[in-house]
PDB file of N, CA, C, O and CB in Angstrom:
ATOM      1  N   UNK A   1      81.153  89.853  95.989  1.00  0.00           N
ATOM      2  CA  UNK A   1      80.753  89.408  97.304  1.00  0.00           C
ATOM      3  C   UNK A   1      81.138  90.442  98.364  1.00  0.00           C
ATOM      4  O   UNK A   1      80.381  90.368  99.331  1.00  0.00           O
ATOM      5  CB  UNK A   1      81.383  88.054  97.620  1.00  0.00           C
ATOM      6  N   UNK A   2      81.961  91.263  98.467  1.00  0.00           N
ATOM      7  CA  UNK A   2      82.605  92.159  98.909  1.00  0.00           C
ATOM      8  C   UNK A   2      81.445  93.371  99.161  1.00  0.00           C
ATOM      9  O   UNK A   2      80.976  93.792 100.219  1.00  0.00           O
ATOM     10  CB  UNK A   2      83.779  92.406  97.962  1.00  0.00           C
ATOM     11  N   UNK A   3      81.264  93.633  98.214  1.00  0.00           N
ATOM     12  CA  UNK A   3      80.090  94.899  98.274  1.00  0.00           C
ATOM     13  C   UNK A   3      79.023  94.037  99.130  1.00  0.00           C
ATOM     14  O   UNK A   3      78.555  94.680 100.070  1.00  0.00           O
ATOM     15  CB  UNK A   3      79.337  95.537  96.468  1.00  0.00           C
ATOM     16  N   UNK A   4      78.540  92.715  99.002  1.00  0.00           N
ATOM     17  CA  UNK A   4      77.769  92.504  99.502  1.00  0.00           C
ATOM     18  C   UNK A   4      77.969  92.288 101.289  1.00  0.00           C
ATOM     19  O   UNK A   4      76.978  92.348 102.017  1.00  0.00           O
ATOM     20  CB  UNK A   4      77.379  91.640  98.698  1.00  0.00           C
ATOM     21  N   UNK A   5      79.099  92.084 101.746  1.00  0.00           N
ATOM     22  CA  UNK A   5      79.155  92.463 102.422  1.00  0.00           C
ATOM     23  C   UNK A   5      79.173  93.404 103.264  1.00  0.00           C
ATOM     24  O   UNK A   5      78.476  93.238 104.265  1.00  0.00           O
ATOM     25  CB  UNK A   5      79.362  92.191 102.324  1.00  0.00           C
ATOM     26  N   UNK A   6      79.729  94.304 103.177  1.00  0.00           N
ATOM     27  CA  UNK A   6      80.067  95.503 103.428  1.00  0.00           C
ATOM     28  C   UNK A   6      78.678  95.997 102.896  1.00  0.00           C
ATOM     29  O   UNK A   6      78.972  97.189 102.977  1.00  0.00           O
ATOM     30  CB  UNK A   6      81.453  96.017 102.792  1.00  0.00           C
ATOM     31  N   UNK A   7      77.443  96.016 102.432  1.00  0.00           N
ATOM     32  CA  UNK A   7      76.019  96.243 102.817  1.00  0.00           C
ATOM     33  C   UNK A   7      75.374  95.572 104.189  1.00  0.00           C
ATOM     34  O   UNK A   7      74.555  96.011 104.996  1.00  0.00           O
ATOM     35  CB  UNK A   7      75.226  95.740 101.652  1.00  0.00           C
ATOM     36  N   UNK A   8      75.705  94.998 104.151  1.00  0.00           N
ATOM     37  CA  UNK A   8      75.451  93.860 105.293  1.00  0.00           C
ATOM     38  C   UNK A   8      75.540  94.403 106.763  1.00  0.00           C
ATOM     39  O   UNK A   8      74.634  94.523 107.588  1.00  0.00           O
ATOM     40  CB  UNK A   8      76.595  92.643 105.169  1.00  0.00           C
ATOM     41  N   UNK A   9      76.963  94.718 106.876  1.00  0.00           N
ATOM     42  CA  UNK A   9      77.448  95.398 107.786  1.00  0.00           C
ATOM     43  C   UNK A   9      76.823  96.774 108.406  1.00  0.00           C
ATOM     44  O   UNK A   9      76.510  97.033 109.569  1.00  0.00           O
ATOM     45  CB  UNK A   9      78.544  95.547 107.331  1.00  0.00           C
ATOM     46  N   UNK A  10      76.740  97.682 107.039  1.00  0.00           N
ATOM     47  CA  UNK A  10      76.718  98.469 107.019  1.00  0.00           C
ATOM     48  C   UNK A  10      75.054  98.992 107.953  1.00  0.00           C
ATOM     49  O   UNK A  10      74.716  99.990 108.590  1.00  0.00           O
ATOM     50  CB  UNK A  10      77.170  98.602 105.746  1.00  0.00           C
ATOM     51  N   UNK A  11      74.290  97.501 107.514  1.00  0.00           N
ATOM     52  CA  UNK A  11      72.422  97.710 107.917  1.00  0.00           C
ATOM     53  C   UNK A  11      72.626  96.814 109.230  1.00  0.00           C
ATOM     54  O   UNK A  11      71.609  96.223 109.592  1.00  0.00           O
ATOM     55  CB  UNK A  11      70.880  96.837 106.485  1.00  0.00           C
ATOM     56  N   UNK A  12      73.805  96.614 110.016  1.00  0.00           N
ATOM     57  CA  UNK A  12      74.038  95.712 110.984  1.00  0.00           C
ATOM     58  C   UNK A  12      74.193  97.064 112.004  1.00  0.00           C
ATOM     59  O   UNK A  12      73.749  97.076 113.152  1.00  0.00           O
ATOM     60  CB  UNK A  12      75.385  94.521 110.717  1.00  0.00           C
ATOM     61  N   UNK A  13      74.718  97.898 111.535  1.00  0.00           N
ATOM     62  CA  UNK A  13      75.288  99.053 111.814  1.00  0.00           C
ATOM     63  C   UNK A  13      74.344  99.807 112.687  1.00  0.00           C
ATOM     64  O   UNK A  13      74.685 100.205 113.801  1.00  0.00           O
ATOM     65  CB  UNK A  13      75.657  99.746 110.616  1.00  0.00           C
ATOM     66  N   UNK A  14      73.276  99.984 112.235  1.00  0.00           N
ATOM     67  CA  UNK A  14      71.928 101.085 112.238  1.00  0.00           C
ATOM     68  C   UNK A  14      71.860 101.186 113.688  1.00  0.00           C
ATOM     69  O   UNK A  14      71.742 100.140 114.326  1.00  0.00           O
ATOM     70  CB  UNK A  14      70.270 100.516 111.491  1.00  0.00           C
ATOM     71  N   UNK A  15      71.930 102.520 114.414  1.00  0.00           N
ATOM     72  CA  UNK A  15      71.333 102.860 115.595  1.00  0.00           C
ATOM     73  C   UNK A  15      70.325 102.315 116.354  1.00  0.00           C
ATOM     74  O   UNK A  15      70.425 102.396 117.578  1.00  0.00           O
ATOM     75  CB  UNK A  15      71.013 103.778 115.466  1.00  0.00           C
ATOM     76  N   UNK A  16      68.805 101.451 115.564  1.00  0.00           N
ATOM     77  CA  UNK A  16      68.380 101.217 115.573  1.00  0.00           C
ATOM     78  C   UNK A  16      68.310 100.043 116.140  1.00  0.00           C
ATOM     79  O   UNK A  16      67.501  99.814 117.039  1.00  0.00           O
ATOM     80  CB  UNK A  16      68.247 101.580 114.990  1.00  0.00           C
ATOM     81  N   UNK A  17      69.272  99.027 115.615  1.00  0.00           N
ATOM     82  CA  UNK A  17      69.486  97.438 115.683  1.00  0.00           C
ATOM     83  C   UNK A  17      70.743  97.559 117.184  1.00  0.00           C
ATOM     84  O   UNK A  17      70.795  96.828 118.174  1.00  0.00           O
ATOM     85  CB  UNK A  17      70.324  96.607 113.732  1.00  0.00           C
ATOM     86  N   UNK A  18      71.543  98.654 116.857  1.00  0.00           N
ATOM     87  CA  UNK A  18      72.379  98.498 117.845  1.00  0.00           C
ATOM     88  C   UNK A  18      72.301  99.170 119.347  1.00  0.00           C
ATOM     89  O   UNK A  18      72.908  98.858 120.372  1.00  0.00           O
ATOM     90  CB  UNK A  18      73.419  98.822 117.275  1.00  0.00           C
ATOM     91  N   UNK A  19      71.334 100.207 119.104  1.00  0.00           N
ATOM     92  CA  UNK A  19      70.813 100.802 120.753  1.00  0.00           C
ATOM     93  C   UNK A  19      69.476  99.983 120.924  1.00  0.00           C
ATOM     94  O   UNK A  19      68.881 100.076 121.998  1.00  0.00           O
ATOM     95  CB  UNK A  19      70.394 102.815 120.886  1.00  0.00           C
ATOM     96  N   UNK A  20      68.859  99.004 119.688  1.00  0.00           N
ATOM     97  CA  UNK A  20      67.492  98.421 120.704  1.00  0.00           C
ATOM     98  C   UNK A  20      67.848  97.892 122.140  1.00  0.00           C
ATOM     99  O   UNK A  20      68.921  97.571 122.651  1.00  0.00           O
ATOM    100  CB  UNK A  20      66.696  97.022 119.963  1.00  0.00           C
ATOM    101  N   UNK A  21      65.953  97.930 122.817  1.00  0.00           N
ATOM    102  CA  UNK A  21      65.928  97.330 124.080  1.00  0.00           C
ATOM    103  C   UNK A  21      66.036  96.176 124.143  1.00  0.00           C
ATOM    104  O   UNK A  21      66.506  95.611 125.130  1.00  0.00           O
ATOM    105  CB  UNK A  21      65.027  97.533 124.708  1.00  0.00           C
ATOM    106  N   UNK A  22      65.611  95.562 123.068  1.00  0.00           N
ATOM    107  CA  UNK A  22      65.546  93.849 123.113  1.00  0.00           C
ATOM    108  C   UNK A  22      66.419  93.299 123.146  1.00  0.00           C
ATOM    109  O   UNK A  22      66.811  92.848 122.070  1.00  0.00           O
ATOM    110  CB  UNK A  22      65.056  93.148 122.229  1.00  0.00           C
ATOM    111  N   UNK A  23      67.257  93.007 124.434  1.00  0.00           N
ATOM    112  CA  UNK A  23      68.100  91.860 124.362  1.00  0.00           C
ATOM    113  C   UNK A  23      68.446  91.159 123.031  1.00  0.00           C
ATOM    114  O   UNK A  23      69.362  91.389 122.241  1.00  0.00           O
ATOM    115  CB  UNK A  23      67.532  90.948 125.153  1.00  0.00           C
ATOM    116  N   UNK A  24      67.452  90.234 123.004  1.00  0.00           N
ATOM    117  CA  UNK A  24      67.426  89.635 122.017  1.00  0.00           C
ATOM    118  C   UNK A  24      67.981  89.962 120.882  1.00  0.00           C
ATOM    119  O   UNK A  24      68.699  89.117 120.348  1.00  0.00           O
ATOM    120  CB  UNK A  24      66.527  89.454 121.882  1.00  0.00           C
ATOM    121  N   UNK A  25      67.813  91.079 120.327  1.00  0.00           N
ATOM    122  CA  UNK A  25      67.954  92.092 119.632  1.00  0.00           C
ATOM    123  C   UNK A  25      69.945  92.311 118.598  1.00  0.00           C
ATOM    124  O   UNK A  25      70.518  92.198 117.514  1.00  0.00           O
ATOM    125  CB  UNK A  25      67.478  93.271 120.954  1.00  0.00           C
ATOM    126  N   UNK A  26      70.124  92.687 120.084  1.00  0.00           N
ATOM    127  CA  UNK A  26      71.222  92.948 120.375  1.00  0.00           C
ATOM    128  C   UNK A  26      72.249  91.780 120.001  1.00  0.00           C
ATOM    129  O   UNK A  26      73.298  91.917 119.372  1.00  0.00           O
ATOM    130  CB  UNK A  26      71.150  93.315 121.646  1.00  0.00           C
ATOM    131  N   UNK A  27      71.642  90.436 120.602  1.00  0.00           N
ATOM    132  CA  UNK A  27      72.570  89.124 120.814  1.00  0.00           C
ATOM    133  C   UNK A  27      72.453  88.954 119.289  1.00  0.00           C
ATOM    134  O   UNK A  27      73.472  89.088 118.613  1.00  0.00           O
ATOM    135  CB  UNK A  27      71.975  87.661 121.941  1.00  0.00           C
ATOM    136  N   UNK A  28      70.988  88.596 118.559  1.00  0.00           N
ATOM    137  CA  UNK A  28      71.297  88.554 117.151  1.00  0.00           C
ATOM    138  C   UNK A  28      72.097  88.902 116.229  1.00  0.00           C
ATOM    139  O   UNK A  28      72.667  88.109 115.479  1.00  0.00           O
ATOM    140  CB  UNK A  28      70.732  88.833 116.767  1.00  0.00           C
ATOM    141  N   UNK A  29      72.279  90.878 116.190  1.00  0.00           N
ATOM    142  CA  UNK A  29      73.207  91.230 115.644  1.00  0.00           C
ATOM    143  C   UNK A  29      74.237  90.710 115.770  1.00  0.00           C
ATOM    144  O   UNK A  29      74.712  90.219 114.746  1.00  0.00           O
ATOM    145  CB  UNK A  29      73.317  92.107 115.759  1.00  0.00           C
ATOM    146  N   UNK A  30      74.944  90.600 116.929  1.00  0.00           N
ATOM    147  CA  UNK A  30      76.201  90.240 117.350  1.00  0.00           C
ATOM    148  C   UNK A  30      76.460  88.818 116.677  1.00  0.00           C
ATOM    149  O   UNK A  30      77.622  88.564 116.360  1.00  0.00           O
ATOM    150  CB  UNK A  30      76.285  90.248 118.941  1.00  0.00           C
ATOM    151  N   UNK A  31      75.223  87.641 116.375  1.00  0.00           N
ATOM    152  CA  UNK A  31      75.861  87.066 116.038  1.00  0.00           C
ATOM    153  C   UNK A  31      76.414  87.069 114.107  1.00  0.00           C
ATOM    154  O   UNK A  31      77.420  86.766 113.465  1.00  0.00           O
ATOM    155  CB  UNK A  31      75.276  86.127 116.704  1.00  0.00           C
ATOM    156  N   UNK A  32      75.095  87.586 113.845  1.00  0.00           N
ATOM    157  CA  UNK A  32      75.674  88.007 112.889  1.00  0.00           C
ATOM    158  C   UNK A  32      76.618  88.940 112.271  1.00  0.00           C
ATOM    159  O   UNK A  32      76.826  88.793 111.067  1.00  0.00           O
ATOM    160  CB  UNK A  32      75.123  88.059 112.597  1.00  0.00           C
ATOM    161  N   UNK A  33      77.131  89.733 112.803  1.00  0.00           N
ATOM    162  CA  UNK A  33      78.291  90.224 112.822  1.00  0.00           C
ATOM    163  C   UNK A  33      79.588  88.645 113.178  1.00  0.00           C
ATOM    164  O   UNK A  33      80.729  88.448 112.762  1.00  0.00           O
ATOM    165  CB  UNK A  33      78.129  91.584 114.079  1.00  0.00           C
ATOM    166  N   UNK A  34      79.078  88.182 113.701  1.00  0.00           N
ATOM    167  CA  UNK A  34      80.290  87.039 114.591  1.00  0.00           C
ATOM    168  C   UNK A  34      80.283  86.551 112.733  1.00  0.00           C
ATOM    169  O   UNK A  34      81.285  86.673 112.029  1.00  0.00           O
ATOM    170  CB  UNK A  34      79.493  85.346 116.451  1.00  0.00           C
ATOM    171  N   UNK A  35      78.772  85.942 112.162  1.00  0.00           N
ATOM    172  CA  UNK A  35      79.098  84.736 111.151  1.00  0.00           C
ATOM    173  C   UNK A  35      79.849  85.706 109.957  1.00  0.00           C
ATOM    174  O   UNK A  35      80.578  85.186 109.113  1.00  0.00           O
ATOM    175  CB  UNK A  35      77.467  83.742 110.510  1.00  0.00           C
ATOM    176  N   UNK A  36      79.587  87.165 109.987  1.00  0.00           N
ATOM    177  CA  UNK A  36      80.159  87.426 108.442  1.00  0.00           C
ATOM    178  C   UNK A  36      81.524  87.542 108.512  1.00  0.00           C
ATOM    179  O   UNK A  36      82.062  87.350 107.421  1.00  0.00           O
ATOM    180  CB  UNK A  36      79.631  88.763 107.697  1.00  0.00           C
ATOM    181  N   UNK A  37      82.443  87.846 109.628  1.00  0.00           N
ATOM    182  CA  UNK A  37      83.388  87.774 109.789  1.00  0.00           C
ATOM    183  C   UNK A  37      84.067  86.274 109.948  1.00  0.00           C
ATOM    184  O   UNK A  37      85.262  86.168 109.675  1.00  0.00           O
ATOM    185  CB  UNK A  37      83.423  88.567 110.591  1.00  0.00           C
ATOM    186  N   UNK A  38      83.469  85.341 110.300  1.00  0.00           N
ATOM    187  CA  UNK A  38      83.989  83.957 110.483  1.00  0.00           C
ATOM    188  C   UNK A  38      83.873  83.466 108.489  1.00  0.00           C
ATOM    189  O   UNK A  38      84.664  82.664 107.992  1.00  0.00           O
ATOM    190  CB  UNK A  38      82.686  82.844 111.907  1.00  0.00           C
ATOM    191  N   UNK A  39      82.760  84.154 107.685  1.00  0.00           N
ATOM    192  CA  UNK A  39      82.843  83.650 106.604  1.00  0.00           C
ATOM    193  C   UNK A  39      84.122  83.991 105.752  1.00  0.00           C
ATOM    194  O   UNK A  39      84.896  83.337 105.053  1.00  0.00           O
ATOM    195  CB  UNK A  39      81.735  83.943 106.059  1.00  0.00           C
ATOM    196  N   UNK A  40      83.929  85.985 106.313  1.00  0.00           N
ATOM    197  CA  UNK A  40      84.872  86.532 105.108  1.00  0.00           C
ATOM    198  C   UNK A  40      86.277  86.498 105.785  1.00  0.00           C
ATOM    199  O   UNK A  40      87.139  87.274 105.372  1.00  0.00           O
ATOM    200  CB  UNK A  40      84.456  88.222 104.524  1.00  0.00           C
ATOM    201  N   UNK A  41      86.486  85.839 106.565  1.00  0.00           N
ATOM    202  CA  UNK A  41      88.116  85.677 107.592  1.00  0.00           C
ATOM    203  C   UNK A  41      89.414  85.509 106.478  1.00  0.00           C
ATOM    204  O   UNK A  41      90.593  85.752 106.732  1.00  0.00           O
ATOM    205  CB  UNK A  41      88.134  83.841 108.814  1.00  0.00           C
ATOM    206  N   UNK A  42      88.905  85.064 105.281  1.00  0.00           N
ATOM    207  CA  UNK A  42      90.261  83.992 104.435  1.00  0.00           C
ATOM    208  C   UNK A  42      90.402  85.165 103.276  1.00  0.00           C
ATOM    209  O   UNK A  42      91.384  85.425 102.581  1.00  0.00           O
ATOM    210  CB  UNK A  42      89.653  81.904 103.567  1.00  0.00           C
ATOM    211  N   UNK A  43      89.343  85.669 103.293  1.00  0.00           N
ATOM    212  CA  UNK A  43      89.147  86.810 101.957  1.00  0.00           C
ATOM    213  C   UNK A  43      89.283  88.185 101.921  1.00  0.00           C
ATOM    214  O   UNK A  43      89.981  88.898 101.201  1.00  0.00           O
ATOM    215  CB  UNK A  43      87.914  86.826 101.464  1.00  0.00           C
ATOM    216  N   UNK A  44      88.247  88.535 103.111  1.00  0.00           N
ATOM    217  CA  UNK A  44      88.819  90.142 103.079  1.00  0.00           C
ATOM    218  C   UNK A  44      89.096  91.002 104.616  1.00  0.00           C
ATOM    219  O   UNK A  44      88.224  90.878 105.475  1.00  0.00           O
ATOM    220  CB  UNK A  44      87.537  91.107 102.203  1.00  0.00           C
ATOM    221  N   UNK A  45      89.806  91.500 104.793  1.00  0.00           N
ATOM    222  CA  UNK A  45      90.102  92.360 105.771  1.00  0.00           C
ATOM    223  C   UNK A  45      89.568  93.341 106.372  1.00  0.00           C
ATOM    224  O   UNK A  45      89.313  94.140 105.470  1.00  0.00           O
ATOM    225  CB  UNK A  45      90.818  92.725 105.566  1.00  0.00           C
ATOM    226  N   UNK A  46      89.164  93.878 107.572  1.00  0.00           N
ATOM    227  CA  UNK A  46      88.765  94.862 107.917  1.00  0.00           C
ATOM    228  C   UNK A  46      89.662  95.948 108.498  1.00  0.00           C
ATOM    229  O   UNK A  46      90.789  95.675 108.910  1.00  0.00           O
ATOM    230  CB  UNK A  46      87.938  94.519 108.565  1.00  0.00           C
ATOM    231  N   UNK A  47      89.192  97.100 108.527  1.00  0.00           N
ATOM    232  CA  UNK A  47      90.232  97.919 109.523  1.00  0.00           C
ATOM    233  C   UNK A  47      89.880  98.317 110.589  1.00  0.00           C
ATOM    234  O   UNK A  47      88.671  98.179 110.772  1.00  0.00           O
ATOM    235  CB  UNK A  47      90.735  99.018 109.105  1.00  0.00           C
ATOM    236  N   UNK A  48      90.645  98.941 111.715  1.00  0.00           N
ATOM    237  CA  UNK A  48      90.209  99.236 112.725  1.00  0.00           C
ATOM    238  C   UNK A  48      88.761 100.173 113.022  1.00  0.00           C
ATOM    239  O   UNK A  48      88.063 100.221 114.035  1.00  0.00           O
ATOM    240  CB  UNK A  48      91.246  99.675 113.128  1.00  0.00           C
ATOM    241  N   UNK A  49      88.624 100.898 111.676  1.00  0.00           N
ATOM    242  CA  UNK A  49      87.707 101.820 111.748  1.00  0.00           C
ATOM    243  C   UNK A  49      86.588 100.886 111.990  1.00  0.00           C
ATOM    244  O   UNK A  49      85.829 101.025 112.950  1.00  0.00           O
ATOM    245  CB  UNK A  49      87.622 102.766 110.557  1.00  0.00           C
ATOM    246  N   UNK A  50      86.452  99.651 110.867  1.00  0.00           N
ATOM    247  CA  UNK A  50      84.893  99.260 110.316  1.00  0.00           C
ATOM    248  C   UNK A  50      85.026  97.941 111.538  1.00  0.00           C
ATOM    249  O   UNK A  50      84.328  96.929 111.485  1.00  0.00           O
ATOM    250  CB  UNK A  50      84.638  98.682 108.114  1.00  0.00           C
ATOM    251  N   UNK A  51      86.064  98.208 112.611  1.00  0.00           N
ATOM    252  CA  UNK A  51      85.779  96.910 113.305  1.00  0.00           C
ATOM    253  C   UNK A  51      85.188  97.503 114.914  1.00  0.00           C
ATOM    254  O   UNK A  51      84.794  96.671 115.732  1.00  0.00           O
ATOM    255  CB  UNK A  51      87.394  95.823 113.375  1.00  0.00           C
ATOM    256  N   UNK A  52      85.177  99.124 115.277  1.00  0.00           N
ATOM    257  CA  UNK A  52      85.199  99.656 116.159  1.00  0.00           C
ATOM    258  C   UNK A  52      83.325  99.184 116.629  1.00  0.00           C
ATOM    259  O   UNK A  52      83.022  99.133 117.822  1.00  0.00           O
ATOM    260  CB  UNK A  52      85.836 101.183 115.831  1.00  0.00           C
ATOM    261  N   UNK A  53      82.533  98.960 115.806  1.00  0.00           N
ATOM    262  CA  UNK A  53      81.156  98.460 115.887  1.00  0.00           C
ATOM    263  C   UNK A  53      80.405  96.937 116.739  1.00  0.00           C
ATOM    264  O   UNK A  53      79.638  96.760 117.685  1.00  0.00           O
ATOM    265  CB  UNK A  53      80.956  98.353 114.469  1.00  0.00           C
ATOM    266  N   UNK A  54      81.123  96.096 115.797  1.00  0.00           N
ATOM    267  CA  UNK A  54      80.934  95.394 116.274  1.00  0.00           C
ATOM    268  C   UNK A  54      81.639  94.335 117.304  1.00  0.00           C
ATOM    269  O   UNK A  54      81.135  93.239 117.549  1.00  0.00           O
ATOM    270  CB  UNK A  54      80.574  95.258 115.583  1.00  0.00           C
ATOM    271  N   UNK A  55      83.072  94.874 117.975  1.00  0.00           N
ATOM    272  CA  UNK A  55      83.929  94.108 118.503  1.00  0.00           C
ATOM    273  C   UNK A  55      83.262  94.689 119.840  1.00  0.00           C
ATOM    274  O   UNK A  55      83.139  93.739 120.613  1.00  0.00           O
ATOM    275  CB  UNK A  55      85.552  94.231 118.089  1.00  0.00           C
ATOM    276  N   UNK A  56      82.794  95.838 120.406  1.00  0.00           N
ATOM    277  CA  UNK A  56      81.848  96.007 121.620  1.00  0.00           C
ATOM    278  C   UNK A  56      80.860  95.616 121.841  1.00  0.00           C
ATOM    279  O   UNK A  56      80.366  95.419 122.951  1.00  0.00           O
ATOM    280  CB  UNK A  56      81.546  96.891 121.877  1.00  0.00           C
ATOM    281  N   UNK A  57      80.370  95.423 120.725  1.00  0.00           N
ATOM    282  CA  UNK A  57      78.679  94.323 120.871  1.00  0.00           C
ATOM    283  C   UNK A  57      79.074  93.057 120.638  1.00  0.00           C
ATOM    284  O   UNK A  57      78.509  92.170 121.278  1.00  0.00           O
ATOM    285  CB  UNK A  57      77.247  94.579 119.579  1.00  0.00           C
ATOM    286  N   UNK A  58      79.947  92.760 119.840  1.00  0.00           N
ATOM    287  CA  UNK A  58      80.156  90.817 120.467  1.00  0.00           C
ATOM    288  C   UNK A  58      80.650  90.764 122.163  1.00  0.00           C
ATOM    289  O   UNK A  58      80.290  89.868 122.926  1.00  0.00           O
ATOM    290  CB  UNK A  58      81.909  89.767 119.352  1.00  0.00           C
ATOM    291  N   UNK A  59      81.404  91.736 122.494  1.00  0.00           N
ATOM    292  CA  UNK A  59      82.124  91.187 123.757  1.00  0.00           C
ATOM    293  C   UNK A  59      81.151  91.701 125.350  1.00  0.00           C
ATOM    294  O   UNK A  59      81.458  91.385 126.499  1.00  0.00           O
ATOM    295  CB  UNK A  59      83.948  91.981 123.709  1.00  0.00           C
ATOM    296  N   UNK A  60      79.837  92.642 124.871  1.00  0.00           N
ATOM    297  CA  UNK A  60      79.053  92.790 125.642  1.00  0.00           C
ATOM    298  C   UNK A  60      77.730  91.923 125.994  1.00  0.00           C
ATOM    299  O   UNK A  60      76.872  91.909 126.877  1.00  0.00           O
ATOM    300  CB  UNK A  60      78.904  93.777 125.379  1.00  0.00           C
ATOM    301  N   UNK A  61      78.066  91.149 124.717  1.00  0.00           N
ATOM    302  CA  UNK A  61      77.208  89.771 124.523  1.00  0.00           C
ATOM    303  C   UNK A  61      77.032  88.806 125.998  1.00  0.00           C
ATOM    304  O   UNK A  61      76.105  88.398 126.698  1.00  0.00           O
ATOM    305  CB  UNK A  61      78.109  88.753 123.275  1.00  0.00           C
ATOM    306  N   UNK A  62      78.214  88.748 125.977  1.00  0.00           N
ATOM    307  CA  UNK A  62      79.021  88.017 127.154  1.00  0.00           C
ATOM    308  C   UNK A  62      78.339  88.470 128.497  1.00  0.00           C
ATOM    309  O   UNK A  62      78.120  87.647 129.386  1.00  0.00           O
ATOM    310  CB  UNK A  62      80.732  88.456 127.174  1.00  0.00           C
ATOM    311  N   UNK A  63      77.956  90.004 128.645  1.00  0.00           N
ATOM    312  CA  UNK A  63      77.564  90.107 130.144  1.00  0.00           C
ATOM    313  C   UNK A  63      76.151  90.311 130.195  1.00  0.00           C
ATOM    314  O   UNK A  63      75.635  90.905 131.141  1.00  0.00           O
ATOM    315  CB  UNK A  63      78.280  91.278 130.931  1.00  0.00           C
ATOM    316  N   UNK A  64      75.318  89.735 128.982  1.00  0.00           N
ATOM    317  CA  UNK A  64      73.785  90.084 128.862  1.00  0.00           C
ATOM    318  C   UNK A  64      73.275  89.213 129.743  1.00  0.00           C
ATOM    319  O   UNK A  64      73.871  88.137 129.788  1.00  0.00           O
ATOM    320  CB  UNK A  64      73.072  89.929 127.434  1.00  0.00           C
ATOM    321  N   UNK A  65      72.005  89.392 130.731  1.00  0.00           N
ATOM    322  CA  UNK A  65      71.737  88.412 131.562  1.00  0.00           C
ATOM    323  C   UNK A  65      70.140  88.522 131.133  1.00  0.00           C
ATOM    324  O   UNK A  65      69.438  89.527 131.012  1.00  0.00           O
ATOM    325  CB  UNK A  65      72.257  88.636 133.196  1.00  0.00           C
ATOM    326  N   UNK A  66      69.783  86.942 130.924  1.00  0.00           N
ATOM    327  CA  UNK A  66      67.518  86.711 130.675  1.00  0.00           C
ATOM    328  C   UNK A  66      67.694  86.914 132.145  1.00  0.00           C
ATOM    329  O   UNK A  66      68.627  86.915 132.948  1.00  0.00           O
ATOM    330  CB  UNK A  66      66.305  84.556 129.984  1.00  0.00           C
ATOM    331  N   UNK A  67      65.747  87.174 132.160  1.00  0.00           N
ATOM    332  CA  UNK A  67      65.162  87.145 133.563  1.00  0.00           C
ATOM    333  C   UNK A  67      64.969  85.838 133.444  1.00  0.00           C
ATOM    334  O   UNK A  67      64.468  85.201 134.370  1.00  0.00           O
ATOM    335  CB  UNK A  67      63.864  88.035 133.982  1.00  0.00           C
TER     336      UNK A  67
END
């Protein structure tokens, strides 16, 4: 399950998903980044390196504003 995570992440990762324009976009990732970490919380650990990604896009979540 491990590897499968850490694929997960890894395509969560992509320049692509994380500089899009779409709002939307953006909030998605984040939440999924939010659920794999709320799953794998009891099991496996991250380090500061593999957490430097997504702990700025969950907490920029916060200041996204719709028209």
């Amino acid at each position: 399950m491990q590897r499968a995570v850490e694929l997960a992440m890894k395509a969560l990762m992509a320049k692509e998903l994380l500089n899009h324009s779409d709002v939307d976009v953006k909030v998605s990732v984040a939440s999924c980044f939010n659920h794999i970490l709320i799953i794998t919380a009891q099991t496996f650990s991250y380090d500061d390196e593999q957490m430097k990604v997504p702990t700025p896009l969950c907490v920029s979540c916060f200041y996204f504003q719709r028209d």
